[in-house]
Tab-separated table of C-alpha atoms in Angstrom:
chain	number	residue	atom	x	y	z
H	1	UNK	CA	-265.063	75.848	73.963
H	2	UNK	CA	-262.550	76.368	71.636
H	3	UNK	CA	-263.223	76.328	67.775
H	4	UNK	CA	-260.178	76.813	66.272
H	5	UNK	CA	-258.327	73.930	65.293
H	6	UNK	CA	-254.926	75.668	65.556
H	7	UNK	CA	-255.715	76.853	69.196
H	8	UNK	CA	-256.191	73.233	69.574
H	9	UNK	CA	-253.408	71.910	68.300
H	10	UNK	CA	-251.075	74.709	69.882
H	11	UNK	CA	-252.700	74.220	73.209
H	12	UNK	CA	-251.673	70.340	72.832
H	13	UNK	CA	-248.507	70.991	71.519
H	14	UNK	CA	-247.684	73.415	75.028
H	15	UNK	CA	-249.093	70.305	77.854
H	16	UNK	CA	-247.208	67.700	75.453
H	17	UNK	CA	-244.071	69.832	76.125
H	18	UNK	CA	-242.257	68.311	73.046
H	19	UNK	CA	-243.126	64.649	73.980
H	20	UNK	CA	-244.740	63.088	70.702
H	21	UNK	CA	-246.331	60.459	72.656
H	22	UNK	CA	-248.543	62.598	74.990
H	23	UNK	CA	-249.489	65.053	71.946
H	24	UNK	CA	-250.873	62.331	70.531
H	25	UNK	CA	-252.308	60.746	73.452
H	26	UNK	CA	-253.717	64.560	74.151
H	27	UNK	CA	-255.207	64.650	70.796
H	28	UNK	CA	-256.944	61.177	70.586
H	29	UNK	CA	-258.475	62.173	74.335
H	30	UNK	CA	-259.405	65.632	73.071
H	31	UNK	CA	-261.151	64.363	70.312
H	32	UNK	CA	-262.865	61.511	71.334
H	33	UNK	CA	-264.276	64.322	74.339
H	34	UNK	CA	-265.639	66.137	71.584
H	35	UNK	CA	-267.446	63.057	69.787
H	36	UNK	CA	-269.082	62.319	73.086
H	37	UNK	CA	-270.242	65.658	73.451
H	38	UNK	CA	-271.844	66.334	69.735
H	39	UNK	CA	-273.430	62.949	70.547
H	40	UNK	CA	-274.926	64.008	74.179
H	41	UNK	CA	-276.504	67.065	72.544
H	42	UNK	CA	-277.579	65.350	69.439
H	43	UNK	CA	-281.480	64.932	68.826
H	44	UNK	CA	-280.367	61.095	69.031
H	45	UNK	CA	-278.810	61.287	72.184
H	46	UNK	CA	-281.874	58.848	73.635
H	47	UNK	CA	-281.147	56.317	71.386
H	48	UNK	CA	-277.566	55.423	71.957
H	49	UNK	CA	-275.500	52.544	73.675
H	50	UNK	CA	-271.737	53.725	74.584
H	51	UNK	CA	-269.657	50.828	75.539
H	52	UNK	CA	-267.033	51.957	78.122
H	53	UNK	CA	-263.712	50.839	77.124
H	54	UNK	CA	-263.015	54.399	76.455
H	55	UNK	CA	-263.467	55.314	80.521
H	56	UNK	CA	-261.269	52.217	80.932
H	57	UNK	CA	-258.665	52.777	78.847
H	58	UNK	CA	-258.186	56.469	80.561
H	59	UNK	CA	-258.329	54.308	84.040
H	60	UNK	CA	-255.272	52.348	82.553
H	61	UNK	CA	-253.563	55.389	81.249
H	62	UNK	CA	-253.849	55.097	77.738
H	63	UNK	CA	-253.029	51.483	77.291
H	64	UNK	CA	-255.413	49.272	75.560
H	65	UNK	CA	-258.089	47.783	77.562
H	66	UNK	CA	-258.825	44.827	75.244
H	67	UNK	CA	-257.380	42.138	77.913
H	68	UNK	CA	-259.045	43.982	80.586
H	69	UNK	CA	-262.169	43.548	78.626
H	70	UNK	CA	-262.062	39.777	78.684
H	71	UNK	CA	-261.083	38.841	82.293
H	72	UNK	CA	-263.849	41.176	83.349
H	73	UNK	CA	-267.675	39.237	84.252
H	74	UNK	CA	-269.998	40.953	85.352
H	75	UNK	CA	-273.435	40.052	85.312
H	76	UNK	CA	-275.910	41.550	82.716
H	77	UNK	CA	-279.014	41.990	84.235
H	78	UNK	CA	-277.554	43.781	87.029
């Protein structure tokens, strides 16, 4: 794991390879990664519901899944 947040950024900054866009992108994923994990090892890890539009907006590359979301039925007691 890394813990410094300038290793972080630097590390981002060298995959981005000057492209703005994917930094960000980069970031957003990196952090998000790091929410989920504080919140799998957290004492109230039994007690959480995690929607996924976060797994499907990675499937879609980044793009919003929010129309996704609404075409998609599936049934709930499944």
């Amino acid at each position: 794991m890394i813990d410094n947040p300038r290793r972080v950024k630097d590390l981002i900054k060298n995959l981005a390879k000057g492209d703005s866009g994917k930094a960000q992108l980069l970031q957003r994923r990196y952090a998000m990664e790091r929410f989920l994990e504080r919140m799998a090892e957290s004492e109230y890890r039994q007690n959480l519901v995690l929607k996924g539009g976060m797994l499907v907006t990675s499937m879609l590359d980044g793009r919003r899944a929010c129309a996704f979301g609404r075409q998609l039925r599936l049934p709930l007691d499944a």
